[in-house]
XYZ file of C-alpha atoms in Angstrom:
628
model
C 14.314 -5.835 33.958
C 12.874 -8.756 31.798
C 12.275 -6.284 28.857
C 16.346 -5.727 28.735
C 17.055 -9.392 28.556
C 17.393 -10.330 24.619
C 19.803 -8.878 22.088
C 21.342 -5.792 21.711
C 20.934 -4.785 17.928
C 20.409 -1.482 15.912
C 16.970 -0.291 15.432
C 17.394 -0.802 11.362
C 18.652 -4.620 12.605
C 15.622 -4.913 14.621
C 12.694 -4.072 12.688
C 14.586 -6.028 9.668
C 15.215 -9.273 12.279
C 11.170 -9.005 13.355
C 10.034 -8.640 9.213
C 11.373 -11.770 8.768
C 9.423 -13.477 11.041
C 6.172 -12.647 10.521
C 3.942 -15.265 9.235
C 0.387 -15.195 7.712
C -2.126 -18.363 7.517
C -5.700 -18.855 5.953
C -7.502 -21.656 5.596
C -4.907 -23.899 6.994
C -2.194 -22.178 4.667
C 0.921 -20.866 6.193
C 3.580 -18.759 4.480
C 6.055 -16.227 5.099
C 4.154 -12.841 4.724
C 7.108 -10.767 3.910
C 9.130 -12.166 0.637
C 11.794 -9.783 0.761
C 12.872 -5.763 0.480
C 12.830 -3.308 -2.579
C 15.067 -0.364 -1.982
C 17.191 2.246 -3.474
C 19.663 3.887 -0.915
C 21.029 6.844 -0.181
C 22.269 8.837 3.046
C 18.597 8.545 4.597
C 18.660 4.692 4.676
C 22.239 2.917 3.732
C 23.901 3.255 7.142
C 20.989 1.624 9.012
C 18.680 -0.284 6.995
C 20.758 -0.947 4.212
C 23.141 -2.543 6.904
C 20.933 -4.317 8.573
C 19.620 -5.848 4.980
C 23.656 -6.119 4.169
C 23.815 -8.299 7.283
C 20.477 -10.544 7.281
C 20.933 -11.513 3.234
C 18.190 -14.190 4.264
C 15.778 -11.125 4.121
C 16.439 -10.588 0.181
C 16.911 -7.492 -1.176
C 16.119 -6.420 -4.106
C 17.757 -3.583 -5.928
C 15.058 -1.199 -7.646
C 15.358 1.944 -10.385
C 12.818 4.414 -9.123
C 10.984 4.314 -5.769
C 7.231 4.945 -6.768
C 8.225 1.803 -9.429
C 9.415 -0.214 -6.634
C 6.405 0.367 -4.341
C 4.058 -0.433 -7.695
C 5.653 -3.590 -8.000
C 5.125 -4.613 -4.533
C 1.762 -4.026 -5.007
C 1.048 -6.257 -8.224
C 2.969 -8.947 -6.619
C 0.902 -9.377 -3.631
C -2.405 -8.533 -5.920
C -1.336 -11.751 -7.760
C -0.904 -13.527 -3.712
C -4.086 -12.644 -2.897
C -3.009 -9.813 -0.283
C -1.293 -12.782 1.696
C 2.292 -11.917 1.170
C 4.412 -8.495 0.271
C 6.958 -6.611 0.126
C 8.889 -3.843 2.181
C 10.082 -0.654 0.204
C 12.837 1.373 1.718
C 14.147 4.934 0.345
C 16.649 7.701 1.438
C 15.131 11.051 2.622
C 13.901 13.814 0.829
C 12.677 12.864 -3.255
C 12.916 9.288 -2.818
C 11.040 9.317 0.194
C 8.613 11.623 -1.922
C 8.531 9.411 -4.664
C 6.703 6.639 -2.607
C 3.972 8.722 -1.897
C 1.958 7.623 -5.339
C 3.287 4.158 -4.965
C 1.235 4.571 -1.018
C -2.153 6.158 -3.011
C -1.779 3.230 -5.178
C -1.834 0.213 -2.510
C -4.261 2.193 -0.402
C -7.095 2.976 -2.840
C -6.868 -0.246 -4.411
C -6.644 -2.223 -0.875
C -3.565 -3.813 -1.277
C -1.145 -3.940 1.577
C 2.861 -2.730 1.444
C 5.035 -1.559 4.001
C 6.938 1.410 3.452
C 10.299 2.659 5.333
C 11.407 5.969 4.118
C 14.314 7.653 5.695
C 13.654 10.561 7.747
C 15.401 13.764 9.219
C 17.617 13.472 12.592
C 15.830 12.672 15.649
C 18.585 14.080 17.567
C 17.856 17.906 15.887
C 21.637 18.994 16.718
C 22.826 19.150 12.750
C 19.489 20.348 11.148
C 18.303 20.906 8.260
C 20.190 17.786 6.995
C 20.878 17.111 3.346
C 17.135 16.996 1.750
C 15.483 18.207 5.156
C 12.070 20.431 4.857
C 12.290 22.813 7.464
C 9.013 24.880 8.954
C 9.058 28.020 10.954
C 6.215 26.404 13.018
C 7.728 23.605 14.316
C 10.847 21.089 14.145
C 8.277 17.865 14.013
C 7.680 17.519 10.261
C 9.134 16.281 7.360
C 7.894 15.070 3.688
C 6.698 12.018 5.394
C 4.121 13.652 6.782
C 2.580 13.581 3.022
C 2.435 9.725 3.438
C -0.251 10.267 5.960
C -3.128 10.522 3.961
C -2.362 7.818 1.256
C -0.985 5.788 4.395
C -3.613 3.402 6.469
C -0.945 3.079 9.455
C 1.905 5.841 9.760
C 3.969 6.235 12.587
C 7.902 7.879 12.766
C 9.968 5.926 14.942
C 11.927 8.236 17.434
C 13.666 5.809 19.751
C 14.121 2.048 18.452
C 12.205 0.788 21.361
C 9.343 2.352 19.562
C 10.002 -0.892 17.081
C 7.948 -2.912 19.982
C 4.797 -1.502 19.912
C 4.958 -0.168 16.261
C 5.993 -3.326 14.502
C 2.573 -5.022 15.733
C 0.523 -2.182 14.653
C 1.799 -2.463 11.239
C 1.167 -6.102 10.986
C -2.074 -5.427 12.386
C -3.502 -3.707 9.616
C -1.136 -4.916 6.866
C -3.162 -8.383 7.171
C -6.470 -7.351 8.035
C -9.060 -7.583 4.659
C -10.911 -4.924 5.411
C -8.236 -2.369 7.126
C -5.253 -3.005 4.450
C -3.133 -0.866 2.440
C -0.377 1.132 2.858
C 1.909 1.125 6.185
C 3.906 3.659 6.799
C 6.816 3.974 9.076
C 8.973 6.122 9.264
C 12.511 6.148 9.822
C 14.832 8.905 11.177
C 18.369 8.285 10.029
C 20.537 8.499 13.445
C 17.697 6.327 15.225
C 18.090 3.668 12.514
C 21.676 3.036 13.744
C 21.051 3.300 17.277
C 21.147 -0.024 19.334
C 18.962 -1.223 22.139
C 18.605 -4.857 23.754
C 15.312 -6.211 22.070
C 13.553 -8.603 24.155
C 14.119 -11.845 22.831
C 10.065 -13.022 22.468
C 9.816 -9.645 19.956
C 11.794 -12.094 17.078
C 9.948 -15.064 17.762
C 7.995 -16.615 14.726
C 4.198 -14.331 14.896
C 1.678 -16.243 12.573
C -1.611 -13.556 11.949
C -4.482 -15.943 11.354
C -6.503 -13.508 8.226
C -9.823 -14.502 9.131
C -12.809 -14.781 7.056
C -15.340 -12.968 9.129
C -19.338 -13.695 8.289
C -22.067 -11.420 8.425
C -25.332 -11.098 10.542
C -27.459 -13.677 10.240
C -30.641 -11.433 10.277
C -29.502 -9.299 7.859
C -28.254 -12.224 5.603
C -31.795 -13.612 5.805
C -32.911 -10.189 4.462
C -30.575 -10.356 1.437
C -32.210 -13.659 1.151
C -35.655 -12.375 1.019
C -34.964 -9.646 -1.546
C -32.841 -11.751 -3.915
C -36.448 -14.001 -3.819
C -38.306 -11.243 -4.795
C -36.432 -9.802 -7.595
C -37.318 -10.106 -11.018
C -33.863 -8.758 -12.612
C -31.337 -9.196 -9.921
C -27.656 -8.687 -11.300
C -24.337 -9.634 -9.697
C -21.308 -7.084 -10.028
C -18.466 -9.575 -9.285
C -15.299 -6.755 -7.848
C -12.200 -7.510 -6.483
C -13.051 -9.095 -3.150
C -14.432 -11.992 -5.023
C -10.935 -13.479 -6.060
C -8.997 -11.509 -3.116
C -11.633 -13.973 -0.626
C -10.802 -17.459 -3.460
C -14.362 -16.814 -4.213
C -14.527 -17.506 -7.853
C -16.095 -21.234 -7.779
C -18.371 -20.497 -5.237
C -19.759 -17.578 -7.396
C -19.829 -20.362 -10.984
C -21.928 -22.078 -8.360
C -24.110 -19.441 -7.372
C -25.114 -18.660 -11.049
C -25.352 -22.061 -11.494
C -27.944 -22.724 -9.393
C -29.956 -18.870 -9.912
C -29.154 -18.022 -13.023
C -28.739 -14.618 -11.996
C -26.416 -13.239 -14.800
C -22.632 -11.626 -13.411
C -20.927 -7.957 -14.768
C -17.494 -7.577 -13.735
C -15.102 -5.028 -12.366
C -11.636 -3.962 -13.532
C -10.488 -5.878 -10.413
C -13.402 -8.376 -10.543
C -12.631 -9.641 -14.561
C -11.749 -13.370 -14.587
C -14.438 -14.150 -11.227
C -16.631 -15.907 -13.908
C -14.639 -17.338 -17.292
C -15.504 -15.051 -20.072
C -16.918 -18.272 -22.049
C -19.840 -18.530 -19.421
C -22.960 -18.227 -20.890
C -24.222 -15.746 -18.032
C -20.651 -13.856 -17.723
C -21.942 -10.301 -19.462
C -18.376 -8.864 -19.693
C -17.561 -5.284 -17.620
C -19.950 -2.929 -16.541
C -19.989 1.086 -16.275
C -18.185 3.477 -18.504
C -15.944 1.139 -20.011
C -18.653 -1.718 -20.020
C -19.898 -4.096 -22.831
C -23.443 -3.574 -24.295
C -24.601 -6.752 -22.564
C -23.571 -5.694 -19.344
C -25.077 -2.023 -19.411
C -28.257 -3.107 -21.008
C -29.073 -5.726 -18.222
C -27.687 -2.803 -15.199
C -30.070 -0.165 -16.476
C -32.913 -2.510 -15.869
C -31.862 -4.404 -12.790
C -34.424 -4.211 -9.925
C -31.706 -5.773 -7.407
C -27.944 -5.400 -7.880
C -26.313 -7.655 -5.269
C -22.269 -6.392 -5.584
C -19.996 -8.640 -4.221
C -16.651 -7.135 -3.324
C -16.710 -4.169 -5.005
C -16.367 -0.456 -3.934
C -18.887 0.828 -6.888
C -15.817 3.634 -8.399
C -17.234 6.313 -10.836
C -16.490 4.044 -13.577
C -18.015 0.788 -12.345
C -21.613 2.964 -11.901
C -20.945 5.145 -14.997
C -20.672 8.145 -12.749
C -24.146 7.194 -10.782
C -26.222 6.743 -14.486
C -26.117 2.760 -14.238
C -29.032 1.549 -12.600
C -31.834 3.086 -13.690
C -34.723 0.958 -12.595
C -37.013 2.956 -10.388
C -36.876 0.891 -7.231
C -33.458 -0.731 -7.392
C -32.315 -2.022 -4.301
C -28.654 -3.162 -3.673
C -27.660 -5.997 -1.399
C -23.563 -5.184 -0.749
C -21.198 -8.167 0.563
C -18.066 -6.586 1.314
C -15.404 -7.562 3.807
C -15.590 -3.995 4.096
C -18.449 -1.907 6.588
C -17.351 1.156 4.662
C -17.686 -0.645 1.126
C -20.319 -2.987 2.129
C -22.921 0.497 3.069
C -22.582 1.889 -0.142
C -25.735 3.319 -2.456
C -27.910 2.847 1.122
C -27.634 -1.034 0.689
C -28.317 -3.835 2.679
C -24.644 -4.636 4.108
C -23.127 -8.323 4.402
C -20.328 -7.087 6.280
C -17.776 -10.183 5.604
C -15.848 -12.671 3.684
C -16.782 -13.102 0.237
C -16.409 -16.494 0.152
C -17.518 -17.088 3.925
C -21.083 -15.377 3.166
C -21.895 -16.953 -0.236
C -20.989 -20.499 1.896
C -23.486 -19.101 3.969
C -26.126 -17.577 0.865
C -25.962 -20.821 -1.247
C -28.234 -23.249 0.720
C -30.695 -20.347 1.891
C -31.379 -19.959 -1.803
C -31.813 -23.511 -2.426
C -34.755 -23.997 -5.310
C -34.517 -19.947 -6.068
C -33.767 -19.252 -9.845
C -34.482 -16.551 -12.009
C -37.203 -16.788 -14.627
C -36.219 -18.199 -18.164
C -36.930 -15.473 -20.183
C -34.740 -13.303 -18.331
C -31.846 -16.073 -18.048
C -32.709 -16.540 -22.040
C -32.210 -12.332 -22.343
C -28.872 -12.655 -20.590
C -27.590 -15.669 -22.540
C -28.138 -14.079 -26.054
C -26.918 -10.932 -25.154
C -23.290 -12.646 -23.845
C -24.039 -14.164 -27.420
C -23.926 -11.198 -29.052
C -21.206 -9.849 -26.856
C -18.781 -12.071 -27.989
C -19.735 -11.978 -31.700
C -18.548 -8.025 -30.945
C -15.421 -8.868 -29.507
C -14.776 -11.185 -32.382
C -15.233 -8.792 -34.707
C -13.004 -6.103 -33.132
C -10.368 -8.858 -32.802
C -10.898 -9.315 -36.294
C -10.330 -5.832 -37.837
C -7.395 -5.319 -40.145
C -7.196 -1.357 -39.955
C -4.731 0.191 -41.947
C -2.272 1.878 -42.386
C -2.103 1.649 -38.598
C -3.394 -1.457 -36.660
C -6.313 -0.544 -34.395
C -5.857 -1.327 -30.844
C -8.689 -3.820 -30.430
C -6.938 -6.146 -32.970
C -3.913 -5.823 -30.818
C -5.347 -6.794 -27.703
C -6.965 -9.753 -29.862
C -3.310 -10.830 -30.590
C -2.092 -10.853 -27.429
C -5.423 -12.425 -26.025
C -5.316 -15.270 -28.699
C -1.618 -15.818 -29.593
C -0.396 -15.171 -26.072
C 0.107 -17.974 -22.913
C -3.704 -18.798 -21.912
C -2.321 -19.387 -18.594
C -0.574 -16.260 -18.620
C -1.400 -12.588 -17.139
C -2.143 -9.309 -18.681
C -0.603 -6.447 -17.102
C -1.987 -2.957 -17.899
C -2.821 0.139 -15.639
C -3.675 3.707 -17.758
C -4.506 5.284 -21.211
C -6.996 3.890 -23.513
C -5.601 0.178 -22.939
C -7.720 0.093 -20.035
C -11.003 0.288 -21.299
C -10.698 -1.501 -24.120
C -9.070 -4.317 -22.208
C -11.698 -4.045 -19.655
C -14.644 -4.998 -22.702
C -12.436 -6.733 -24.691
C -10.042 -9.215 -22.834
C -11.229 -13.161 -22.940
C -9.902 -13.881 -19.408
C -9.431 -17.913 -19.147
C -8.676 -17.723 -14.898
C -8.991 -15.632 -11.938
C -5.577 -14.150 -12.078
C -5.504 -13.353 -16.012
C -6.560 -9.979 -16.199
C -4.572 -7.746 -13.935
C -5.684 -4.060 -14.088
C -4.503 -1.279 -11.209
C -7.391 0.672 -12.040
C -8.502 2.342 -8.515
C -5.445 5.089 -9.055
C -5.316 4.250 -12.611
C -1.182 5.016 -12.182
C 0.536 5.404 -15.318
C 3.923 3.817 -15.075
C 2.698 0.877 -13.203
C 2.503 -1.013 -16.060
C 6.141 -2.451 -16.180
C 6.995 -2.514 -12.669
C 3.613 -4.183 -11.937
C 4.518 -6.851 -14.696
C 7.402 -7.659 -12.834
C 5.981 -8.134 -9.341
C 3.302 -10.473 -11.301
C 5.887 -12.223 -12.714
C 7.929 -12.604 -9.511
C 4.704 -13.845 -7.485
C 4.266 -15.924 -10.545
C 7.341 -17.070 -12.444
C 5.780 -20.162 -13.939
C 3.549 -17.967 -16.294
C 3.888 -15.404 -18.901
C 3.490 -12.214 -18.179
C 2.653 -9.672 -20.978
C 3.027 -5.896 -20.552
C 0.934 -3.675 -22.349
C 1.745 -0.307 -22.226
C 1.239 2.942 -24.657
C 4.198 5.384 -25.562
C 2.798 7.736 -22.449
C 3.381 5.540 -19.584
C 6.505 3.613 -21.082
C 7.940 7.402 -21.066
C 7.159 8.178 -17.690
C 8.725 4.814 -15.894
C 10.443 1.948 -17.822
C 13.491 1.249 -15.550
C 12.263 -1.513 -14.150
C 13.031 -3.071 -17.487
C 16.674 -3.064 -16.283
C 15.663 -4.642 -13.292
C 13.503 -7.349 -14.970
C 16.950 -8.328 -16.482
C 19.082 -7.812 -13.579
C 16.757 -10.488 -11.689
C 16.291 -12.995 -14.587
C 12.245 -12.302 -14.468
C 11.021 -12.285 -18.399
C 8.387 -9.705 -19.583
C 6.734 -9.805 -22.601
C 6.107 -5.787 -23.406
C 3.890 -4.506 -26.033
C 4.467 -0.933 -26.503
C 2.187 0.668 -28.301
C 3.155 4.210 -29.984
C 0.335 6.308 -30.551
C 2.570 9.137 -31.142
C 1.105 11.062 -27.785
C -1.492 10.190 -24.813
C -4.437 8.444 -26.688
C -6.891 8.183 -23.901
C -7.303 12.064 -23.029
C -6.203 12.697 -26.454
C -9.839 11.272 -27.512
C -11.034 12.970 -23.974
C -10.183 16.009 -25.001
C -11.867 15.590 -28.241
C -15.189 14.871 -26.386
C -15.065 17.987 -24.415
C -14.899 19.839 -27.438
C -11.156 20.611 -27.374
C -9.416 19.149 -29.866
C -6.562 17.142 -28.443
C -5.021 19.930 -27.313
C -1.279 19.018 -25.376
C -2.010 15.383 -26.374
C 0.509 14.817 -29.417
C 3.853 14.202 -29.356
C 5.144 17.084 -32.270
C 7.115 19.915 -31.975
C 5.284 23.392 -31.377
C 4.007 25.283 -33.701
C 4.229 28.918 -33.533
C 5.078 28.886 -30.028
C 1.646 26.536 -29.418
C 1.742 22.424 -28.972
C -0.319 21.236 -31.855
C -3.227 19.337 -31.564
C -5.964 16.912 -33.580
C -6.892 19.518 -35.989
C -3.536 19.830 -37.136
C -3.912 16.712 -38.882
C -0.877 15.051 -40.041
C 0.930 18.439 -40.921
C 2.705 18.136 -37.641
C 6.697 17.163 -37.332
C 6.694 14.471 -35.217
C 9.743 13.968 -32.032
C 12.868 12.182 -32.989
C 12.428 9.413 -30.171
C 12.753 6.229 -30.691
C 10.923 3.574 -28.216
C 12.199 0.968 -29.081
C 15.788 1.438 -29.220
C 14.756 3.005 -25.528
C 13.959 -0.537 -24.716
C 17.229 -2.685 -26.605
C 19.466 0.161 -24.468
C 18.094 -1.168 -21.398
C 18.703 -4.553 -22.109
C 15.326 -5.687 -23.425
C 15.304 -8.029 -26.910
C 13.109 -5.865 -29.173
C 11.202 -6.695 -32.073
C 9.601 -4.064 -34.277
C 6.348 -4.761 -35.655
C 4.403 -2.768 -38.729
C 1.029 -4.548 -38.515
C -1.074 -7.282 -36.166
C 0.689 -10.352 -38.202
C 4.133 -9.205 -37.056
C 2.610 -8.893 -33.824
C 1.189 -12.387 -33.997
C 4.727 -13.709 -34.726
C 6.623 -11.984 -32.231
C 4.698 -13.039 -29.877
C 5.800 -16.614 -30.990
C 9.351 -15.911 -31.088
C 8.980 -14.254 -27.525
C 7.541 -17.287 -26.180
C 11.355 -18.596 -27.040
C 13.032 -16.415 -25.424
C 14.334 -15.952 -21.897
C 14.355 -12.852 -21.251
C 12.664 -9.517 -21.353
C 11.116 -9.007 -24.723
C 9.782 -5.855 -26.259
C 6.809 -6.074 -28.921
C 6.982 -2.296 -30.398
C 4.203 -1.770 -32.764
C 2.642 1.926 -33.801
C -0.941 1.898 -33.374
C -3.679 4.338 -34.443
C -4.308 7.108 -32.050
C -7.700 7.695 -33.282
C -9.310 4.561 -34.160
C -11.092 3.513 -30.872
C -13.263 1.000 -29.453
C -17.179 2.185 -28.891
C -18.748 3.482 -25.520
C -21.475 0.997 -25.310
C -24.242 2.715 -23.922
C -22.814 4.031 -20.852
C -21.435 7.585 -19.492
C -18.596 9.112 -17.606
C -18.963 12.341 -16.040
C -16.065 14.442 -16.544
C -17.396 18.475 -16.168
C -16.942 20.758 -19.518
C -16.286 24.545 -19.080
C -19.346 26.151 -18.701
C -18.245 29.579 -20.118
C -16.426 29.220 -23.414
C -15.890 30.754 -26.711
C -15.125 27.886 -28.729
C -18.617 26.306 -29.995
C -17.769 22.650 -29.821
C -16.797 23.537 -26.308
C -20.367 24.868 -25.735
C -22.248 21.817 -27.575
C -19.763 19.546 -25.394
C -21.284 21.483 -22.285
C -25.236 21.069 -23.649
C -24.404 17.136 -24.129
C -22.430 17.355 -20.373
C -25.173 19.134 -18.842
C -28.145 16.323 -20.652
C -26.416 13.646 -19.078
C -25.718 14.857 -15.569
C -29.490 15.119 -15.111
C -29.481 11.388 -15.056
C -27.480 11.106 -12.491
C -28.691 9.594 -9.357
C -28.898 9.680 -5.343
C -29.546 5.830 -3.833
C -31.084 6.914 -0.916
């Protein structure tokens, strides 16, 4: 039969042989979609894929440290490609199959596609329960891979490596679709991944997937139209999709030509330079003043791109104009039908083609462009002057991140993902081009930090790349420093010790419990210390950055922001992975400005700040809203 005339290879060979072949184009642009393989191996993977990678060396592979690490840096690599090229991650059975899983909720919840091939338990049954094999009394079809379902937006377990034929496509399918993509699971049984079949020739020929930029309805478009005509405050709330779709000039025109004022995203910052004069900074919990003022009024938000998280809407307390409407373009249906909007189902950059000339001669009255100019004025004379503090005997973290910001590459990219850093990054940073600010704040995944820096700097070797990263997530995953090194890709890390978890540290605070489990001291009387200990706490003999110079980063220890200042100038020197250690002060934080985040306080206690936290929790809930 026709099907049986090709070559005769392994499965493993196979689905390796068809990865390399698969193409992506937009706009005209072709590339390979696949730039190589991150893997650690072990009995679940080294006898068939690791083979097949041994024998294809055209399909690079790239030794990792941990396998959640090596799945995060997959995803910042093709969040710096604009979703239009990846990487595979393969991993044994059992834990390092396991440890994908929050590398899969990571890529999923923040839309960003990766393929993942974990080993998997013997197809064949005869010699179960293998070596890191979950068994069940209730059936023999299940393994730990069935956890990858739910994070996963494909999964599939390959049985018998003619499954490859109709699987493989399926993958691709969704791995380059804007709306569908995410995670991909497949699957891999070990005995199956050695087993050979004859592969029909026309399954390894070169596949090109065309990512389209789909437009929406044209009656509904001429409804946005209509309402963005009869607003009096309309505000844009620039997310990811804008610079995921190239976007970004078409929205400088837009404003342009409306004066309708933008508030950014985590994944949105750098749509609009921060030096525009209608660019209002971030918006929601860990927004500027600007930003929130202008959102609490806004009769018409139109979000572009953006899938309105807890933070961007300040857990639902936003938008509190009476008859706000929202007008969503998302690539997304799901996305795109959120707060009961009017959905643009498409393209962000194929519907604002479209939304330009229909708004020809529409612009916003003066006095409100006027109100959103002076408060971007004001903005930045904030930022300044957190940039400019000099807090002692600890540096405070905003004049850290001014540092960076102003003595760092202004072509480079800041990588960051959890803690405090976020936030205060997310008001703070100056971000010069599209690609400067790079936050993974949908899972908000500590230990992303440094593995995302290097799969920025691998989809980007030409710029800097700086790392910054507090003593909590540098503890929990740093090995991809080693592999930073191994790979010649240069990081510049700034570690900042806060001498515990900063963030929840001041969270805890807030709900009225002190910091408790938050410091980094030895106990106490059998009890972890917290805040109102004070300074009478003995603090853990680790040191950070000696961590770093074991692993084969060049460290430099800083007291204060001027030492920062001038490692960052020796760093630029340098060619390889360079850590900035500094300590920082744990409780000296940058402002809430006006905004909320709902996070529920015990409602039975007997600790009275717990209580008052509760009375203040329970105020602010009752502004929470329903867009109906």
């Amino acid at each position: 039969m026709s099907e049986h005339a090709g070559r005769r290879m392994t499965m493993a060979q196979a689905l390796v042989a068809f990865l390399r072949n698969q193409y992506v184009e937009r706009d005209g642009v072709e590339q390979p979609f696949f730039a190589g393989c991150f893997g650690i191996f072990g009995h679940g993977n080294v006898a068939g894929i690791g083979q097949a990678l041994q024998e294809m060396p055209d399909f690079r592979y790239y030794q990792a440290r941990n396998e959640q690490a090596m799945v995060h840096t997959a995803i910042a690599y093709t969040k710096v490609k604009n979703r239009l090229q990846t990487f595979a991650c393969t991993s044994s059975i059992g834990p390092g199959a396991t440890n994908m899983v929050t590398g899969a909720a990571t890529a999923t919840i923040n839309r960003l596609p990766v393929l993942l091939l974990p080993g998997d338990f013997f197809a064949r049954r005869n010699v179960a329960p293998v070596l890191q094999q979950l068994e069940s009394e209730h059936t023999q079809d299940i393994s730990v891979n069935d956890c990858f379902k739910p994070v996963s937006r494909y999964w599939d377990r390959i049985t018998r490596p003619e499954q490859l034929l109709t699987a493989l496509p399926e993958a691709m399918r969704v791995l380059t679709s804007p709306a569908e993509t995410g995670a991909v699971t497949l699957a891999l049984p070990q005995d199956v991944q050695t087993e050979a079949y004859t592969y029909p020739e026309a399954f390894f020929r070169k596949r090109v997937w065309h990512v389209p930029r789909p437009r929406p309805d044209r009656r509904r478009l001429d409804e946005a139209v209509a309402w963005i005509r009869a607003s009096q405050r309309p505000l844009i709330i620039a997310g990811g999709g804008v610079i995921y779709a190239d976007a970004c000039s078409l929205l400088e025109r837009l404003v342009a030509e409306t004066g309708i004022p933008v508030a950014e995203t985590m994944a949105g910052k750098g749509s609009l330079r921060f030096d525009h004069p209608l660019n209002l900074g971030a918006i929601g919990a860990t927004g500027t003043f600007a930003a929130n003022r202008l959102a609490r009024e806004a009769d018409l938000i139109i979000g572009i791109g953006t899938r309105y998280s807890d933070f961007t809407t300040a857990s639902k307390t936003a938008f509190r104009h009476p008859a706000v409407r929202f007008v969503n373009i998302n690539v997304s249906e799901f996305d795109a039908a959120k707060h009961s909007a009017l959905s643009l189902v498409g393209d962000a950059r194929a519907t604002l083609e479209e939304l330009l000339p229909l708004l020809a001669g529409y612009q916003v009255a003066p006095e409100y462009r006027q109100c959103a100019e002076d408060l971007h004025r004001e903005w930045e004379a904030e930022v300044s002057r957190l940039y400019g503090m000099r807090h002692g005997p600890l540096p405070s973290q905003s004049e850290l991140i001014g540092a960076v910001n102003e003595c760092g590459s202004p072509d480079g990219i800041v990588v960051c993902a959890a803690g405090s850093l976020p936030g205060d990054l997310h008001k703070l940073w100056r971000s010069r081009h599209p690609k400067q600010f790079h936050l993974e704040y949908g899972y908000s995944c500590m230990g992303y930090e440094i593995a995302g820096g290097l799969g920025a700097k691998m989809a980007s070797p030409e710029r800097e790349v700086y790392v910054l990263v507090g003593d909590g997530s540098y503890l929990m995953m740093n090995g991809e420093i080693v592999t930073s090194v191994q790979e010649g890709y240069k990081l510049v890390i700034v570690l900042f010790d806060n001498q515990g978890f900063k963030s929840i540290g001041s969270l805890s605070r807030s709900l009225g419990q002190g910091g408790f489990g938050t410091r980094y001291a030895y106990p106490r009387n059998g009890s972890l210390p917290g805040d109102e200990d004070g300074f009478e706490v003995v603090p853990l003999p680790v040191d950070l950055a000696e961590n770093a110079r074991s692993l084969g980063a060049y460290v430099i220890r800083c007291r204060d922001t001027a030492d920062v200042v001038a490692a960052l100038e020796t760093a630029r020197t340098l060619d390889r992975t360079t850590v900035i250690y500094v300590p920082c002060d744990r409780y000296e934080s940058v402002p809430s400005y006006e905004s909320w985040w709902d996070v529920a306080v015990a409602e039975v206690s007997s600790s009275p700040q717990v209580q008052a936290a509760r009375r203040e929790w329970e105020t602010m809930r009752a502004e929470e809203r329903y867009f109906l």
